[in-house]
mmCIF file of N, CA and C in Angstrom:
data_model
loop_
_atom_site.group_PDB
_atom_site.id
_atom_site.type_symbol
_atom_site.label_atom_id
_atom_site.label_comp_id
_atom_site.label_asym_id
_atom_site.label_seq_id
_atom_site.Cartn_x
_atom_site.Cartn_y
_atom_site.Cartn_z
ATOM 1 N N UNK A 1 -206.472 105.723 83.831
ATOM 2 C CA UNK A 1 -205.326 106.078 83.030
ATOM 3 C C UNK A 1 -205.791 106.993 81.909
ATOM 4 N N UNK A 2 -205.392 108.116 81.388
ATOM 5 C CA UNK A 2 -205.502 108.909 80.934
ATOM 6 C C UNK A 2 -204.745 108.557 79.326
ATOM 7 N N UNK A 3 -205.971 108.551 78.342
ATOM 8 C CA UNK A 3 -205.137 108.745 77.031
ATOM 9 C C UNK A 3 -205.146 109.833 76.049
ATOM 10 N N UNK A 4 -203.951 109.757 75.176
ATOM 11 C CA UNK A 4 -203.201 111.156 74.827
ATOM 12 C C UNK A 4 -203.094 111.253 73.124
ATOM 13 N N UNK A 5 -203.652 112.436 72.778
ATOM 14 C CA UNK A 5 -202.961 112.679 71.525
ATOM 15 C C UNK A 5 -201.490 112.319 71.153
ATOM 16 N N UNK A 6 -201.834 112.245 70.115
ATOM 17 C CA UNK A 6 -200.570 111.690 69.301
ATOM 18 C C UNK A 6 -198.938 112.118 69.348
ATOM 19 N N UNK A 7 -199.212 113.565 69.611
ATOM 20 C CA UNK A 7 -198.416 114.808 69.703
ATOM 21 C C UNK A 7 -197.484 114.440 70.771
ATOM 22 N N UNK A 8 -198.174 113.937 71.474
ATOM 23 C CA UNK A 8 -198.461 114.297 73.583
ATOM 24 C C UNK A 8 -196.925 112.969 73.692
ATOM 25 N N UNK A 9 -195.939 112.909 74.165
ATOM 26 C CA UNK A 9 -194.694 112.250 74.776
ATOM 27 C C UNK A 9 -195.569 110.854 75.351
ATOM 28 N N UNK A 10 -195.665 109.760 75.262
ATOM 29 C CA UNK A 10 -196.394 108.844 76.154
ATOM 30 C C UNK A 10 -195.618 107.838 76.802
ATOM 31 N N UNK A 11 -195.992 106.980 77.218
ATOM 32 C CA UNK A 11 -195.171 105.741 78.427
ATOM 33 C C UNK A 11 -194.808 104.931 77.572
ATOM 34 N N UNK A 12 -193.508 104.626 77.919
ATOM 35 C CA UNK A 12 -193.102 103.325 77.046
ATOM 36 C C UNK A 12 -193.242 102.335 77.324
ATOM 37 N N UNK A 13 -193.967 102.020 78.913
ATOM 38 C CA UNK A 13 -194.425 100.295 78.798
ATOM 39 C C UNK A 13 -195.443 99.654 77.929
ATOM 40 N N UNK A 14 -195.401 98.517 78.016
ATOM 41 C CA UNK A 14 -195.930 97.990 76.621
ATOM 42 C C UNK A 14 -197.143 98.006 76.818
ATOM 43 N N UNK A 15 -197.815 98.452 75.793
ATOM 44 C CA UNK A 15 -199.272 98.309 76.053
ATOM 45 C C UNK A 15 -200.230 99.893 76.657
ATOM 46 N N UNK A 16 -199.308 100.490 76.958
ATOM 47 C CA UNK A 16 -199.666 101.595 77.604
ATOM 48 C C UNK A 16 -199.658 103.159 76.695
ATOM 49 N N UNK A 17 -200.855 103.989 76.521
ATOM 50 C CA UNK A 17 -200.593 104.852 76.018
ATOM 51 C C UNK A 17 -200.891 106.232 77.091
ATOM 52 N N UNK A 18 -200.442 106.040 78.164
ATOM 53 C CA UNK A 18 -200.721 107.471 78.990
ATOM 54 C C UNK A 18 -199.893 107.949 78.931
ATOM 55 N N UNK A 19 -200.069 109.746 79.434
ATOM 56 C CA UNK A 19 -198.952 110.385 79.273
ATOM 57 C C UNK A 19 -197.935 110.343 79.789
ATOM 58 N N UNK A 20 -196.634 110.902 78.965
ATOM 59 C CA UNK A 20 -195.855 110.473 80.131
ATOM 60 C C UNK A 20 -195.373 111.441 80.653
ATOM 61 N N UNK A 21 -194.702 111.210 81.718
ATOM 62 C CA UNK A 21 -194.674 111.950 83.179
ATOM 63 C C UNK A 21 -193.058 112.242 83.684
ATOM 64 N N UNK A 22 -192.727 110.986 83.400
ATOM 65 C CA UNK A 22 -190.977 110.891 83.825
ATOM 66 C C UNK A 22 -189.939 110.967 82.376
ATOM 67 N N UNK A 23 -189.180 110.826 82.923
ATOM 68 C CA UNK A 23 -187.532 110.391 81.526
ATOM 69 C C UNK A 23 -186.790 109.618 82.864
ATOM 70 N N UNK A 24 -186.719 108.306 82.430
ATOM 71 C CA UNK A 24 -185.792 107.209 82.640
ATOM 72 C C UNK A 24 -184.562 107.545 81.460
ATOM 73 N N UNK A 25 -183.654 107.509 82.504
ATOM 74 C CA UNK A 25 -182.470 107.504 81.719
ATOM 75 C C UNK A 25 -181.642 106.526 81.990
ATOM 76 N N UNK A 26 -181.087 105.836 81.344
ATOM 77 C CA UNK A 26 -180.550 104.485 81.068
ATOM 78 C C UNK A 26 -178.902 104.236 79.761
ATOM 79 N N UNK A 27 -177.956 103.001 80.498
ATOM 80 C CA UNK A 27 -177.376 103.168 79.805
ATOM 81 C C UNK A 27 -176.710 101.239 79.912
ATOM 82 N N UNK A 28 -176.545 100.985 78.679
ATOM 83 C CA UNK A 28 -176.095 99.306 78.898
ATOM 84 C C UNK A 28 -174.482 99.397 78.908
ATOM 85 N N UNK A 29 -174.078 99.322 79.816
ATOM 86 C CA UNK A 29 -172.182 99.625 79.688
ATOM 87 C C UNK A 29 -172.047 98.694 78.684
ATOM 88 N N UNK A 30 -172.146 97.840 78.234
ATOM 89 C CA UNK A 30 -171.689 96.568 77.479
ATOM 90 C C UNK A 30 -171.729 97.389 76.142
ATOM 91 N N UNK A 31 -172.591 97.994 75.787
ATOM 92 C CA UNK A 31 -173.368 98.586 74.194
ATOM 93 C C UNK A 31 -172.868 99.670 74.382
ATOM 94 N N UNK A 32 -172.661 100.780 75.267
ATOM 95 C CA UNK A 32 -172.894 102.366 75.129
ATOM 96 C C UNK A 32 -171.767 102.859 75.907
ATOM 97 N N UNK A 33 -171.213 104.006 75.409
ATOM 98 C CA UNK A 33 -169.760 104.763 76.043
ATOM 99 C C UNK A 33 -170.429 105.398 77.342
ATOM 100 N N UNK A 34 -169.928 105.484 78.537
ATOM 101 C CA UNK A 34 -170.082 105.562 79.609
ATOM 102 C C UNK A 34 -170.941 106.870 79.854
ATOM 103 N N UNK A 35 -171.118 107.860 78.925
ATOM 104 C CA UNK A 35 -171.370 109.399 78.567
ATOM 105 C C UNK A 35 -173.113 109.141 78.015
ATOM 106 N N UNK A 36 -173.125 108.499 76.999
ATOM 107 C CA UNK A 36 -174.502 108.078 76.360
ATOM 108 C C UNK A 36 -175.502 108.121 77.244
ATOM 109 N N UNK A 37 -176.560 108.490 77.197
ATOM 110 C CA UNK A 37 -177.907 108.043 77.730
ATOM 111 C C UNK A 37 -178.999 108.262 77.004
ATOM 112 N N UNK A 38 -179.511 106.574 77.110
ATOM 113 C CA UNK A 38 -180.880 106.459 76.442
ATOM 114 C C UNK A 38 -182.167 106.722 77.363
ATOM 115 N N UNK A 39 -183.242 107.119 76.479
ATOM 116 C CA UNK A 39 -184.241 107.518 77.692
ATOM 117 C C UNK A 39 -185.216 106.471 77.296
ATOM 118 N N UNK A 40 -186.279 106.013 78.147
ATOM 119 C CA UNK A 40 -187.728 105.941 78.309
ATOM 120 C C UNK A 40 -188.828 106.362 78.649
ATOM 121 N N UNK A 41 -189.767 106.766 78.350
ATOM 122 C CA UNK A 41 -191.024 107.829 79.062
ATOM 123 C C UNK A 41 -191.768 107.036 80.379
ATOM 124 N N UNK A 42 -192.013 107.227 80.877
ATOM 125 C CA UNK A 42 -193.112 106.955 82.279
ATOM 126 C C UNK A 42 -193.950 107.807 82.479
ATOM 127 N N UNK A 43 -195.379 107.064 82.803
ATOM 128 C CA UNK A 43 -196.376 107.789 83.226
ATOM 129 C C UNK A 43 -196.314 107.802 84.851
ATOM 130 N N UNK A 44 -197.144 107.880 85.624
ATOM 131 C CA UNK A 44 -196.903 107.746 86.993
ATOM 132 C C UNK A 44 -197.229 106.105 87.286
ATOM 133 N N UNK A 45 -198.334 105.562 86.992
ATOM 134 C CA UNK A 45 -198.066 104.023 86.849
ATOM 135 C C UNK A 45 -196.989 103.457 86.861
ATOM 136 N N UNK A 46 -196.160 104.075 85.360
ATOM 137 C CA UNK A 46 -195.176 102.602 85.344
ATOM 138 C C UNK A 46 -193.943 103.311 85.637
ATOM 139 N N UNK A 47 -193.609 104.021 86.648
ATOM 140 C CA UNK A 47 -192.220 104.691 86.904
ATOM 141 C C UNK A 47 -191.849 103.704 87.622
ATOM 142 N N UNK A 48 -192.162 103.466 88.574
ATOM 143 C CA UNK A 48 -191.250 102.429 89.644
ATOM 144 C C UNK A 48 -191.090 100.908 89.274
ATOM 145 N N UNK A 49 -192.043 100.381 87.937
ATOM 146 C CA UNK A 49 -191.861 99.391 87.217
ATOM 147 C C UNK A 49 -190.240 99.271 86.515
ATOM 148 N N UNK A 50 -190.720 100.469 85.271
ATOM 149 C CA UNK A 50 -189.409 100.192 84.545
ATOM 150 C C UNK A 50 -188.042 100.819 85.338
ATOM 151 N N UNK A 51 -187.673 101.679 86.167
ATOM 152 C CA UNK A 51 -187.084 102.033 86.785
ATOM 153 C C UNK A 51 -186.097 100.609 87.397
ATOM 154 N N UNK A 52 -187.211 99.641 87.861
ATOM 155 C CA UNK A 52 -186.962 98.858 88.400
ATOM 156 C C UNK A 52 -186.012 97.702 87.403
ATOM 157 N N UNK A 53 -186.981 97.935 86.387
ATOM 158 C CA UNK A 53 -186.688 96.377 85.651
ATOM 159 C C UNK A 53 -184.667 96.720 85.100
ATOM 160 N N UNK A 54 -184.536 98.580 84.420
ATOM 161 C CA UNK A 54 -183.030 98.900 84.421
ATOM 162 C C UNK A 54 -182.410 98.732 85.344
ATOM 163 N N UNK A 55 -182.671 99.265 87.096
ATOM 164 C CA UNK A 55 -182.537 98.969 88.111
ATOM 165 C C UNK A 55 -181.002 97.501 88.186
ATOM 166 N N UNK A 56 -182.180 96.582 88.022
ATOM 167 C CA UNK A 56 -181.960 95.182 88.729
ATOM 168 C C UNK A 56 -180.648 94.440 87.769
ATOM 169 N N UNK A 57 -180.516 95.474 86.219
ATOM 170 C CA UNK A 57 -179.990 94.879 85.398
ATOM 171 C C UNK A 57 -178.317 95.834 85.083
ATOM 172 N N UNK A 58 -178.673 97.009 86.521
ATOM 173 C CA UNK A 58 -177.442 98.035 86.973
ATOM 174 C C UNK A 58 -177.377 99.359 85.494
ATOM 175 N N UNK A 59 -178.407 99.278 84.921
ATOM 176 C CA UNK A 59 -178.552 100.600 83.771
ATOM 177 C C UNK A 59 -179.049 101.681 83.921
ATOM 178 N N UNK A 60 -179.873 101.596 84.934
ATOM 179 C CA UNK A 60 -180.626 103.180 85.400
ATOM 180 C C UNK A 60 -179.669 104.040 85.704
ATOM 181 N N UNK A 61 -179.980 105.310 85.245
ATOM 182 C CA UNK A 61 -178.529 106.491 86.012
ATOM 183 C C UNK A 61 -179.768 107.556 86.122
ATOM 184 N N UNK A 62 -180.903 107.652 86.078
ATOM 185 C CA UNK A 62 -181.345 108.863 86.617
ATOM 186 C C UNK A 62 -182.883 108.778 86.324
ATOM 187 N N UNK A 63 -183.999 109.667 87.138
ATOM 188 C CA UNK A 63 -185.694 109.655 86.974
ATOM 189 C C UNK A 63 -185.803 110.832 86.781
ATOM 190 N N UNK A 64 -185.981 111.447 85.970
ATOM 191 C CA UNK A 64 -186.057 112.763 86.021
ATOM 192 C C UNK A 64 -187.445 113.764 85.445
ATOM 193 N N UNK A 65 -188.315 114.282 85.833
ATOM 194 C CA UNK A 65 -189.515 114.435 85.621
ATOM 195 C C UNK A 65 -189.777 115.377 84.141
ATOM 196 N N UNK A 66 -190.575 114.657 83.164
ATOM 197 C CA UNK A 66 -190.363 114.976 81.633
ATOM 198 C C UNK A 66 -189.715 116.576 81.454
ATOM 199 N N UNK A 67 -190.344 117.747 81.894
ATOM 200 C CA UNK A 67 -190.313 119.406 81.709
ATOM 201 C C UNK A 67 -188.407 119.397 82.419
ATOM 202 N N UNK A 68 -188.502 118.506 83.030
ATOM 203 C CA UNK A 68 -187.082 119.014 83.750
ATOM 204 C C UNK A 68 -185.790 118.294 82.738
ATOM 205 N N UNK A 69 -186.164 117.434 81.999
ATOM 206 C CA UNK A 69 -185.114 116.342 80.919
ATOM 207 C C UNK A 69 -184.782 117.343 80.294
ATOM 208 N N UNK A 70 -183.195 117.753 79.748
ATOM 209 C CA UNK A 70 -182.585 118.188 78.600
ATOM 210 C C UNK A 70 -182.503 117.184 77.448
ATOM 211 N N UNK A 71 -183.340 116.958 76.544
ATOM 212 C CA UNK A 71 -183.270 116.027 75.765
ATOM 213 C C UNK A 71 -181.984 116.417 74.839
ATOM 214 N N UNK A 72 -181.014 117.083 75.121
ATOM 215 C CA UNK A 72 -180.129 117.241 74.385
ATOM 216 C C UNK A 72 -179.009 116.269 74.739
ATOM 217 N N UNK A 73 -178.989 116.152 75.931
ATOM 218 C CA UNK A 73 -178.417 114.751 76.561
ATOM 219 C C UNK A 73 -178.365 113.341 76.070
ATOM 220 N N UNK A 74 -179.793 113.419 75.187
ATOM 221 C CA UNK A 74 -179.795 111.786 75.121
ATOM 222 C C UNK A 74 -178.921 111.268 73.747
ATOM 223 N N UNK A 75 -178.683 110.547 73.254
ATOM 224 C CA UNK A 75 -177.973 110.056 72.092
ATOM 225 C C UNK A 75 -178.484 108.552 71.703
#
């Protein structure tokens, strides 16, 4: 696993400082207007982890690889 300057976007699983790789985009209908999306970073490790864990809990709406995310999207 590869670790990263400070600068550098990294993984949001816990414990983990590699770079990150993906944008999990996520949204809790209960908390957030149907439009909202929150992101999380992924490295290649933990993409199919957290993916999973929004997944199972029906919040994931998209994987989208970091250079390709419009972070203007997120809120």
């Amino acid at each position: 696993m590869e670790h990263v300057a400070a600068e550098t976007p990294i993984c949001s699983a816990k414990g983990c400082r590699a770079a990150a790789v993906w944008v999990i985009a996520w949204n809790n209908p209960k908390v957030h207007t149907p439009e909202r999306r929150k992101t999380w970073l992924a490295c290649e490790e933990h993409r199919e982890h957290l993916s999973s864990f929004l997944g199972m809990r029906g919040f994931l709406k998209d994987v989208v690889k970091l250079g390709d995310w419009d972070f203007s999207r997120e809120s």
